PDB file of C-alpha atoms in Angstrom:
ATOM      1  CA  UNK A1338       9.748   3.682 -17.519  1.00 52.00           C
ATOM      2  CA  UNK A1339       9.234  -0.235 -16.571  1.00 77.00           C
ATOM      3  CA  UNK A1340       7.815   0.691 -13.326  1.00 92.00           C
ATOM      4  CA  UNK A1341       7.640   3.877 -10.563  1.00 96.00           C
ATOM      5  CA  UNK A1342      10.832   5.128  -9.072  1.00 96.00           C
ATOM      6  CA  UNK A1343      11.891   6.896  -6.227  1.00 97.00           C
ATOM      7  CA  UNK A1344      14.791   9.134  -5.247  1.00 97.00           C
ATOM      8  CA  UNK A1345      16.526   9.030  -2.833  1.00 97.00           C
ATOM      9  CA  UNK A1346      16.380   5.571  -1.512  1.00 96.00           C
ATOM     10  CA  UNK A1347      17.280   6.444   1.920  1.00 97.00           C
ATOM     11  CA  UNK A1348      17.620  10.126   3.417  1.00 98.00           C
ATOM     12  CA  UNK A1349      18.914  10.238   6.816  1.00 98.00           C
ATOM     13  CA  UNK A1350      18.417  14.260   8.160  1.00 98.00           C
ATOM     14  CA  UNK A1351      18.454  16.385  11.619  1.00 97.00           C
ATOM     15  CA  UNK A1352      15.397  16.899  12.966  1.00 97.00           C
ATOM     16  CA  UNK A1353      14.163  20.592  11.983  1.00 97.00           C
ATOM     17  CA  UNK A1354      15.808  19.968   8.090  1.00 98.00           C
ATOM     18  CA  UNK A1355      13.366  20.195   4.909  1.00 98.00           C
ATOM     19  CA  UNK A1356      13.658  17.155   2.874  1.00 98.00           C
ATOM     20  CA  UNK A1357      12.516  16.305  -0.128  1.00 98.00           C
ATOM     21  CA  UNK A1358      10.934  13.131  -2.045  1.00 98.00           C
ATOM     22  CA  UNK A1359      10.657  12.815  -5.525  1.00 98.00           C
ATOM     23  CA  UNK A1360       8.992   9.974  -7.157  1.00 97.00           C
ATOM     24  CA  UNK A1361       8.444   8.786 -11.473  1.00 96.00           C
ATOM     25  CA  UNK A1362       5.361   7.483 -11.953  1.00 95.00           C
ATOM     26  CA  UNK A1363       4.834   4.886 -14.983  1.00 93.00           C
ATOM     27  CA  UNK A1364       4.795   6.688 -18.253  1.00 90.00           C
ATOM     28  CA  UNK A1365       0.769   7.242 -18.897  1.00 88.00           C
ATOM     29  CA  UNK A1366      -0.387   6.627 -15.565  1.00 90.00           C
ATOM     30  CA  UNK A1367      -2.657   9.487 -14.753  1.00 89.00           C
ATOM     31  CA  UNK A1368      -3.316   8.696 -11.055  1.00 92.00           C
ATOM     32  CA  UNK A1369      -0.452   9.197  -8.409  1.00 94.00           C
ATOM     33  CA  UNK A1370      -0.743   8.476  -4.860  1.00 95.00           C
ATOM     34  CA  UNK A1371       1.521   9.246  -1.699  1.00 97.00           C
ATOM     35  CA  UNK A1372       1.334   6.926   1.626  1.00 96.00           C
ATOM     36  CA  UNK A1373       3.521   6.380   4.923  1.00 96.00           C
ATOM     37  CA  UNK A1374       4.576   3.618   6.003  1.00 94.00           C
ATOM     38  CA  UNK A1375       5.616   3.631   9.603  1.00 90.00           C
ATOM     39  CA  UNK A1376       7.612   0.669  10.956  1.00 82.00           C
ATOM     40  CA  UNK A1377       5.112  -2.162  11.328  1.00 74.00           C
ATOM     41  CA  UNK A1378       2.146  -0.287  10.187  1.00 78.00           C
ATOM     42  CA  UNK A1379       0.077  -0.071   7.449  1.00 84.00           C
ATOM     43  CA  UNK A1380       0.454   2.036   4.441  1.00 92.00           C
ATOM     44  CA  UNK A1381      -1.801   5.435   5.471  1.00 92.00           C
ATOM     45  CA  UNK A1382      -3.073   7.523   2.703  1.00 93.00           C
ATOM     46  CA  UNK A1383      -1.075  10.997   2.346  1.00 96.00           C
ATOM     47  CA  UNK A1384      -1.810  12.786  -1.540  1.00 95.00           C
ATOM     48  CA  UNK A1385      -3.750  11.803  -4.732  1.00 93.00           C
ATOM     49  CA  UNK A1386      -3.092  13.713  -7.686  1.00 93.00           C
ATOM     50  CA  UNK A1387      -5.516  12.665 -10.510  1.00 90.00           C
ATOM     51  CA  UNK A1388      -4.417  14.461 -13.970  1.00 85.00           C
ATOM     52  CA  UNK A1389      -5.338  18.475 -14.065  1.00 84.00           C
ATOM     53  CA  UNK A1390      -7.697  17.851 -10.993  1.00 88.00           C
ATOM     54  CA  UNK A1391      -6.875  19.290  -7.995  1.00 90.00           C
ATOM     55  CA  UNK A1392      -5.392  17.056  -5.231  1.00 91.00           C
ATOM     56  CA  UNK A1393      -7.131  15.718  -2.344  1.00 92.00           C
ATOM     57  CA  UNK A1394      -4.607  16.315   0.147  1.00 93.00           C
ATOM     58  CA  UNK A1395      -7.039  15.260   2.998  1.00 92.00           C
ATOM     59  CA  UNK A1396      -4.469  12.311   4.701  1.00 93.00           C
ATOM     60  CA  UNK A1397      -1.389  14.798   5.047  1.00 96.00           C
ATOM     61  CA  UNK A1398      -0.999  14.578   8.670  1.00 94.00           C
ATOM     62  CA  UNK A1399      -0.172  18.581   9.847  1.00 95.00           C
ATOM     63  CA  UNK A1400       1.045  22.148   7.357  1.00 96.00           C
ATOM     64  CA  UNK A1401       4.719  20.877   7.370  1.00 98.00           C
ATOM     65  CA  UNK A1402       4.082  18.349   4.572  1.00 98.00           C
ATOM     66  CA  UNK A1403       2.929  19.383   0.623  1.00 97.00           C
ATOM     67  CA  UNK A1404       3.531  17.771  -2.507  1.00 96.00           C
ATOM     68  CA  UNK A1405       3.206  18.675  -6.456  1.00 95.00           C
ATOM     69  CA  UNK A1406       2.925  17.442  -9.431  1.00 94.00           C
ATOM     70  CA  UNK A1407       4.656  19.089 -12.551  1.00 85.00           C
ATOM     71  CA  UNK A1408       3.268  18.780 -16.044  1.00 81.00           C
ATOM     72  CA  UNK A1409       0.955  15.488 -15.105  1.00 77.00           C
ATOM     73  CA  UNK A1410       4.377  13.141 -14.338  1.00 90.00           C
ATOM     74  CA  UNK A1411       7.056  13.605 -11.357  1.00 95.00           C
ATOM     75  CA  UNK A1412       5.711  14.484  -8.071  1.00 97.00           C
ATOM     76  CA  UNK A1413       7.693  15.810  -4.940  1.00 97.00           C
ATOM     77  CA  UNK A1414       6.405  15.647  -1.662  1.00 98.00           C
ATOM     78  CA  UNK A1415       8.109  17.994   0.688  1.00 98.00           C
ATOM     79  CA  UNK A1416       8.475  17.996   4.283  1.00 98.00           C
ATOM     80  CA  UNK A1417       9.168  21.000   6.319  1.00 98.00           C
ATOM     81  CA  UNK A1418      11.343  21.317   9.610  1.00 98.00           C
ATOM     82  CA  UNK A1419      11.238  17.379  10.017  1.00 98.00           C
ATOM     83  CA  UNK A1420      10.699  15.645  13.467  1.00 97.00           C
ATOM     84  CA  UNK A1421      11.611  12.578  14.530  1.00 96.00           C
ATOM     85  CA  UNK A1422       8.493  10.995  14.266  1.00 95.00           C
ATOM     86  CA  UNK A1423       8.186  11.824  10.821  1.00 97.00           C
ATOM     87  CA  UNK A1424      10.588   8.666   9.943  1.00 97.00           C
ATOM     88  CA  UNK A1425       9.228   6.503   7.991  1.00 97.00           C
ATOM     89  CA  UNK A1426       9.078   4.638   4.518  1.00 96.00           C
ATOM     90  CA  UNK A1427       7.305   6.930   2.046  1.00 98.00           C
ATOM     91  CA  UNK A1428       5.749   5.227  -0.820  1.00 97.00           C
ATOM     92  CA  UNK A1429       4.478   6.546  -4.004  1.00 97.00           C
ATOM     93  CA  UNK A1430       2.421   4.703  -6.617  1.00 95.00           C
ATOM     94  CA  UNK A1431       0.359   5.244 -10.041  1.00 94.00           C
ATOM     95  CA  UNK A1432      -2.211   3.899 -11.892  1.00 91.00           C
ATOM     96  CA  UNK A1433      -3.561   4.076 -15.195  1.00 85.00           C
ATOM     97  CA  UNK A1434      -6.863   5.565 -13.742  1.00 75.00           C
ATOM     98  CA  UNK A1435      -9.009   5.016 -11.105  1.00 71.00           C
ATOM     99  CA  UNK A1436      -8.081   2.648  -8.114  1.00 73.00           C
ATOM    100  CA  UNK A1437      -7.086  -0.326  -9.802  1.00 79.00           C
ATOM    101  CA  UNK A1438      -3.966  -1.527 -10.778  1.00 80.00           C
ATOM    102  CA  UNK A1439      -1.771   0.020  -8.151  1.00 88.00           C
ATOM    103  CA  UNK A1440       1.468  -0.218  -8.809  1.00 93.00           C
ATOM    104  CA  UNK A1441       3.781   1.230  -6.538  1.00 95.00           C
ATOM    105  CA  UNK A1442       7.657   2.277  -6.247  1.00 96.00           C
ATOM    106  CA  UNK A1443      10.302   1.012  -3.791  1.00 96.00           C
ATOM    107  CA  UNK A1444       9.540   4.011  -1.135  1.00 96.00           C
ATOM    108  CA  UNK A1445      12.326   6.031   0.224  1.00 98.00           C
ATOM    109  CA  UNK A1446      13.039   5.000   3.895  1.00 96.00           C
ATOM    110  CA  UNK A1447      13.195   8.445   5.932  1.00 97.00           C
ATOM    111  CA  UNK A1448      15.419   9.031   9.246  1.00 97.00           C
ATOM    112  CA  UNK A1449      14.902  11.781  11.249  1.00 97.00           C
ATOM    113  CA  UNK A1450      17.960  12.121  13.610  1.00 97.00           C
TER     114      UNK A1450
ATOM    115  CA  UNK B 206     -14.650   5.963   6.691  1.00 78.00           C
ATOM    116  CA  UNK B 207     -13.461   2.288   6.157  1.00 86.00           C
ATOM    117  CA  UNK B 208     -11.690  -0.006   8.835  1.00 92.00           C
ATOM    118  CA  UNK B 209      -9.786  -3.146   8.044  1.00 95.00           C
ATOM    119  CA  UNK B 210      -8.758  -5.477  10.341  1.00 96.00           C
ATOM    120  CA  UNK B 211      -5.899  -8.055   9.652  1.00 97.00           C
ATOM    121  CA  UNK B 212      -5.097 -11.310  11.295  1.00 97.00           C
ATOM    122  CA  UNK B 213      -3.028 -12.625  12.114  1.00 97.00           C
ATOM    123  CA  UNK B 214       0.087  -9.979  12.740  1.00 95.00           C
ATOM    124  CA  UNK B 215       2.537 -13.098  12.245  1.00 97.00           C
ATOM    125  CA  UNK B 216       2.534 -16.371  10.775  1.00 98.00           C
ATOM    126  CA  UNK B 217       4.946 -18.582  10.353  1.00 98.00           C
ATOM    127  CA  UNK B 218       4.588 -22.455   8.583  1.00 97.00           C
ATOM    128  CA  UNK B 219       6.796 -25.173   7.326  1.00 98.00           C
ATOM    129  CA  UNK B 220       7.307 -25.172   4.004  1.00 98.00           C
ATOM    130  CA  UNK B 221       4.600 -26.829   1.719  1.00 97.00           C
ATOM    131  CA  UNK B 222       2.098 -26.316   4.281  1.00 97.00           C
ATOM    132  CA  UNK B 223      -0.721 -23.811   3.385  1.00 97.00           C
ATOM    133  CA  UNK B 224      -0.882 -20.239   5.149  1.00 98.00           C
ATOM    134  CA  UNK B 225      -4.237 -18.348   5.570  1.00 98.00           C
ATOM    135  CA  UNK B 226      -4.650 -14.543   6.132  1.00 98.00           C
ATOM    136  CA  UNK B 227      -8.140 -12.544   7.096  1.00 98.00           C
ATOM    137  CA  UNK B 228      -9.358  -9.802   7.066  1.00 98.00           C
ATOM    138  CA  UNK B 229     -12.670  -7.685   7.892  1.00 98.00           C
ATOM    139  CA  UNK B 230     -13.996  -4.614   6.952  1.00 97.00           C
ATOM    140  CA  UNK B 231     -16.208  -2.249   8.527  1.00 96.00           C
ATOM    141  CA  UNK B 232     -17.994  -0.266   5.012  1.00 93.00           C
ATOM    142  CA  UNK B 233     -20.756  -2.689   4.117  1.00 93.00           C
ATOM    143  CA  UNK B 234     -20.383  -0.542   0.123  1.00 92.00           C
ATOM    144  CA  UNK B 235     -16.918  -1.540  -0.621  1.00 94.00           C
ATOM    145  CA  UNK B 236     -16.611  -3.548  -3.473  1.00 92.00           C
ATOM    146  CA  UNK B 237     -12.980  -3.831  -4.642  1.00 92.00           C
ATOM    147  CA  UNK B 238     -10.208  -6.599  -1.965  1.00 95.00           C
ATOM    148  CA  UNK B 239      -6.918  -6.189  -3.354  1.00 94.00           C
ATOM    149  CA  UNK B 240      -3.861  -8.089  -2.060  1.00 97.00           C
ATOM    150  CA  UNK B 241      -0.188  -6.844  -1.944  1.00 96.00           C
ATOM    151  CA  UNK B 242       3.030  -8.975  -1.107  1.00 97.00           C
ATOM    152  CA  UNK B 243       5.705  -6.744  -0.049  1.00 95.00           C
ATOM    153  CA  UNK B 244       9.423  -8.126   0.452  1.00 95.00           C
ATOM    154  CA  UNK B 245      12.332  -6.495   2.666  1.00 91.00           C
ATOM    155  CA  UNK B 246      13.290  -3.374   0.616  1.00 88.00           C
ATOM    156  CA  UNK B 247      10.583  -3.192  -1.522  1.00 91.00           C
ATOM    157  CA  UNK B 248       7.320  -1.155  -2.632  1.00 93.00           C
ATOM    158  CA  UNK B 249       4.366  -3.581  -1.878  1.00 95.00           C
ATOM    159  CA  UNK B 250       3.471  -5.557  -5.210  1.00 95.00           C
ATOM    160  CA  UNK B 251      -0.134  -6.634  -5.998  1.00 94.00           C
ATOM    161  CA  UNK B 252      -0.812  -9.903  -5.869  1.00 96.00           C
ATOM    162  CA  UNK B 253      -4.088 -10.861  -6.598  1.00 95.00           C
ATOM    163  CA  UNK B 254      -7.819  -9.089  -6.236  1.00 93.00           C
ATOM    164  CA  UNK B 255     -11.526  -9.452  -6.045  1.00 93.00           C
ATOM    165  CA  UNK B 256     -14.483  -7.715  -6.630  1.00 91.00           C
ATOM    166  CA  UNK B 257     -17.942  -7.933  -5.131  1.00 88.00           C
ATOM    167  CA  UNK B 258     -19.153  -9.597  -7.234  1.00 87.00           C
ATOM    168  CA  UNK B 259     -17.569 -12.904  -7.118  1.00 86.00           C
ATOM    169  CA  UNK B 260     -16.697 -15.209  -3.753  1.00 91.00           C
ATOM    170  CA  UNK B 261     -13.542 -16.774  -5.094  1.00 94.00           C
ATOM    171  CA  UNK B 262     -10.658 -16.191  -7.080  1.00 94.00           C
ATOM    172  CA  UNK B 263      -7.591 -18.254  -7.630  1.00 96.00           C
ATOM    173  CA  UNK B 264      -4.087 -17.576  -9.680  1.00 94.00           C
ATOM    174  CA  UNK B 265      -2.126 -20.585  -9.196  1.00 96.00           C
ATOM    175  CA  UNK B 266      -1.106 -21.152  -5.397  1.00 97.00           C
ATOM    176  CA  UNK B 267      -3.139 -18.341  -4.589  1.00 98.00           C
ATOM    177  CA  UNK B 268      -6.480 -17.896  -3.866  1.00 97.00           C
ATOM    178  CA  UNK B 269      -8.597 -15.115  -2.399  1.00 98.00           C
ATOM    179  CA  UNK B 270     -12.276 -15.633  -1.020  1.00 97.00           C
ATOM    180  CA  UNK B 271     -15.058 -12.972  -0.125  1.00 96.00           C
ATOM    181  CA  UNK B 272     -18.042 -13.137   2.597  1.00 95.00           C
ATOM    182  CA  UNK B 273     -19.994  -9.953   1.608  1.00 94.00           C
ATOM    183  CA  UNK B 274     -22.501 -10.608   4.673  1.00 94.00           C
ATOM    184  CA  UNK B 275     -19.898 -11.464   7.180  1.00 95.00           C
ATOM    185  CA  UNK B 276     -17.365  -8.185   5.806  1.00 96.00           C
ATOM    186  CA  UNK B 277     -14.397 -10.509   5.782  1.00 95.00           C
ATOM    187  CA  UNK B 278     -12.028 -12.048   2.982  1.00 97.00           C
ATOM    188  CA  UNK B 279      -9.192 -14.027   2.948  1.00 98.00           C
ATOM    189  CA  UNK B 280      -6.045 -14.848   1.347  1.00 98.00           C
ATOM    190  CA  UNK B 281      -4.892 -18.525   0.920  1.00 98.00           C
ATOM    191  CA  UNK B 282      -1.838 -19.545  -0.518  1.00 98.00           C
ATOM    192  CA  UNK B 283      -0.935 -23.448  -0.814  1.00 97.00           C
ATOM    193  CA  UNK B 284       1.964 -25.483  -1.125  1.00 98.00           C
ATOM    194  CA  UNK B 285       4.301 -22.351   0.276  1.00 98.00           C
ATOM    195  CA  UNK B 286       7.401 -22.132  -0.767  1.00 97.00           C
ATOM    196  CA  UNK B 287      10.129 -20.164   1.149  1.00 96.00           C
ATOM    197  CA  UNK B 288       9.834 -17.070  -1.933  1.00 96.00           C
ATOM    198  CA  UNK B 289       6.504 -16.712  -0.059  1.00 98.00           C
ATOM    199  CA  UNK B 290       7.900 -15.187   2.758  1.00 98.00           C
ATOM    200  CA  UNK B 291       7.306 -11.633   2.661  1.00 97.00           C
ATOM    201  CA  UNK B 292       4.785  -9.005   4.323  1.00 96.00           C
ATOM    202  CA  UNK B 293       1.446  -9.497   3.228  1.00 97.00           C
ATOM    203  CA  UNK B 294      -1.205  -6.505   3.029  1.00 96.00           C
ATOM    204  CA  UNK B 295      -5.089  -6.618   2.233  1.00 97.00           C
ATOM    205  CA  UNK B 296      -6.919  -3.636   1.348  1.00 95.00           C
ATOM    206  CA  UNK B 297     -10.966  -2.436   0.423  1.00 94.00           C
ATOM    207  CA  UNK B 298     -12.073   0.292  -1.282  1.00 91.00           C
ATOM    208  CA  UNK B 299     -15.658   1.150  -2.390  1.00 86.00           C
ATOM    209  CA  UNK B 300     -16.374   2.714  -5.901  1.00 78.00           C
ATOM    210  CA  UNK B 301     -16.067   6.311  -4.511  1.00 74.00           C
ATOM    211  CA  UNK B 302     -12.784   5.693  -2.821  1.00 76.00           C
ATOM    212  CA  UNK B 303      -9.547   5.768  -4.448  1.00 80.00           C
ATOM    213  CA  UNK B 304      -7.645   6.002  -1.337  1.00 80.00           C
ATOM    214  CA  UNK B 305      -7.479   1.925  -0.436  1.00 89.00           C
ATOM    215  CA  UNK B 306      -7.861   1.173   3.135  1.00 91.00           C
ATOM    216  CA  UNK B 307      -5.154  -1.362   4.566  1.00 93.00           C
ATOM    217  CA  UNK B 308      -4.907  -3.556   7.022  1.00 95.00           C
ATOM    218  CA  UNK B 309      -2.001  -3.154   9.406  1.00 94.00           C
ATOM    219  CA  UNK B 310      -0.273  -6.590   7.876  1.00 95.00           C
ATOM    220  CA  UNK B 311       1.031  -9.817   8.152  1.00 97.00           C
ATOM    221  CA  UNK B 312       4.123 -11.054   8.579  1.00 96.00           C
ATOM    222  CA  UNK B 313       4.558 -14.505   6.774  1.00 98.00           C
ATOM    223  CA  UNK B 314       7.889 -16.796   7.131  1.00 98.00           C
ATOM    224  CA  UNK B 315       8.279 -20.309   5.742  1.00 98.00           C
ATOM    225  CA  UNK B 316      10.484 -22.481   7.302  1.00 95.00           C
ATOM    226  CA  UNK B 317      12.450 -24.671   5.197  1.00 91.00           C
TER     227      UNK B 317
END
């Protein structure tokens, strides 16, 4: 596609619900990435998934939250019996390799209720 | 690991005026300062970047300088128009680092 997408847009859910994020990555990109964007933070560093290598899942923040990638395209990140502080805007990007080039979707804004 | 710094939080100037945001980082080995510009709703968008080796950069309005001995850089953008308004992210990364460290952001409004 023209750029990355991400479903849903917005995802409102009771605390203790799994949700799930899905996100497109830009045909050919090889390199996909997962952050968090709390309100009025930064963007902190969840996933990377870098072709057939395995992830580096070092900046998910506790065992409730994992994410895939099927077939080198669309990743899901999942999170498990959700608490309230887990709302937040989740943003996914891609690039064509390496760290350059970021280019990232919309997000999907997450409340936890 | 790396630690950037972002000033200031807000910033608001009349329109035409110029607006200047800095940053510092703590990893004396990072070598790549991207910028992102990220309006209400929106993923961030990159807007312009520099690499070690070079002190300045420009792209119109836009202009980004580097201080490798002082660890800081800086985003300049002239003549701003009220499309400029928007939150404004600067990140560093070293060669090893895919991740991208950012700075917490800054929060730019021009006022007509």
């Amino acid at each position: 596609g023209a750029g990355v997408s991400q479903s849903p847009s917005n995802k409102v859910t009771e605390k203790g619900k799994d949700v799930e994020l899905r996100c497109d990555p830009i045909s050919g990109h090889t390199a996909l990435y997962w952050y968090r964007q709390s309100l009025g933070q930064g963007l902190e560093f969840l996933i990377y998934f870098q072709g057939n290598s395995a992830p580096d899942k070092s900046g998910l923040p506790s065992d409730r939250f994992s994410a895939e990638r099927t077939g080198g395209s669309v990743s899901t990140l999942t999170i498990q019996r959700t608490q309230q502080e887990d709302s937040a805007v989740y943003l996914c990007a891609s690039t064509f390799r390496g760290r350059e080039g970021r280019v990232f979707g919309p997000g999907t804004r997450l409340l936890v209720l | 690991g790396e630690n950037v710094e972002q000033h200031p939080s807000t910033l608001s100037v009349q329109e035409g005026d110029s607006a200047v945001i800095k940053c510092t980082y703590s990893d004396s080995a990072s070598n790549y300062f991207p910028w992102y510009k990220q309006e209400l709703g929106k993923g961030p968008q990159l807007i312009i970047d520099i690499r070690s080796n070079v002190g300045e950069k420009k792209d119109q309005r836009i202009a980004v300088t580097l201080n490798k001995t002082a660890k800081h850089f800086s985003l300049h953008i002239t003549e701003t128009q009220p499309e400029d308004s928007a939150v404004y992210f600067c990140a560093a990364s070293n060669s090893n680092d895919y991740k991208l460290s950012f700075g917490a952001g800054t929060t730019v409004t021009v006022r007509a």
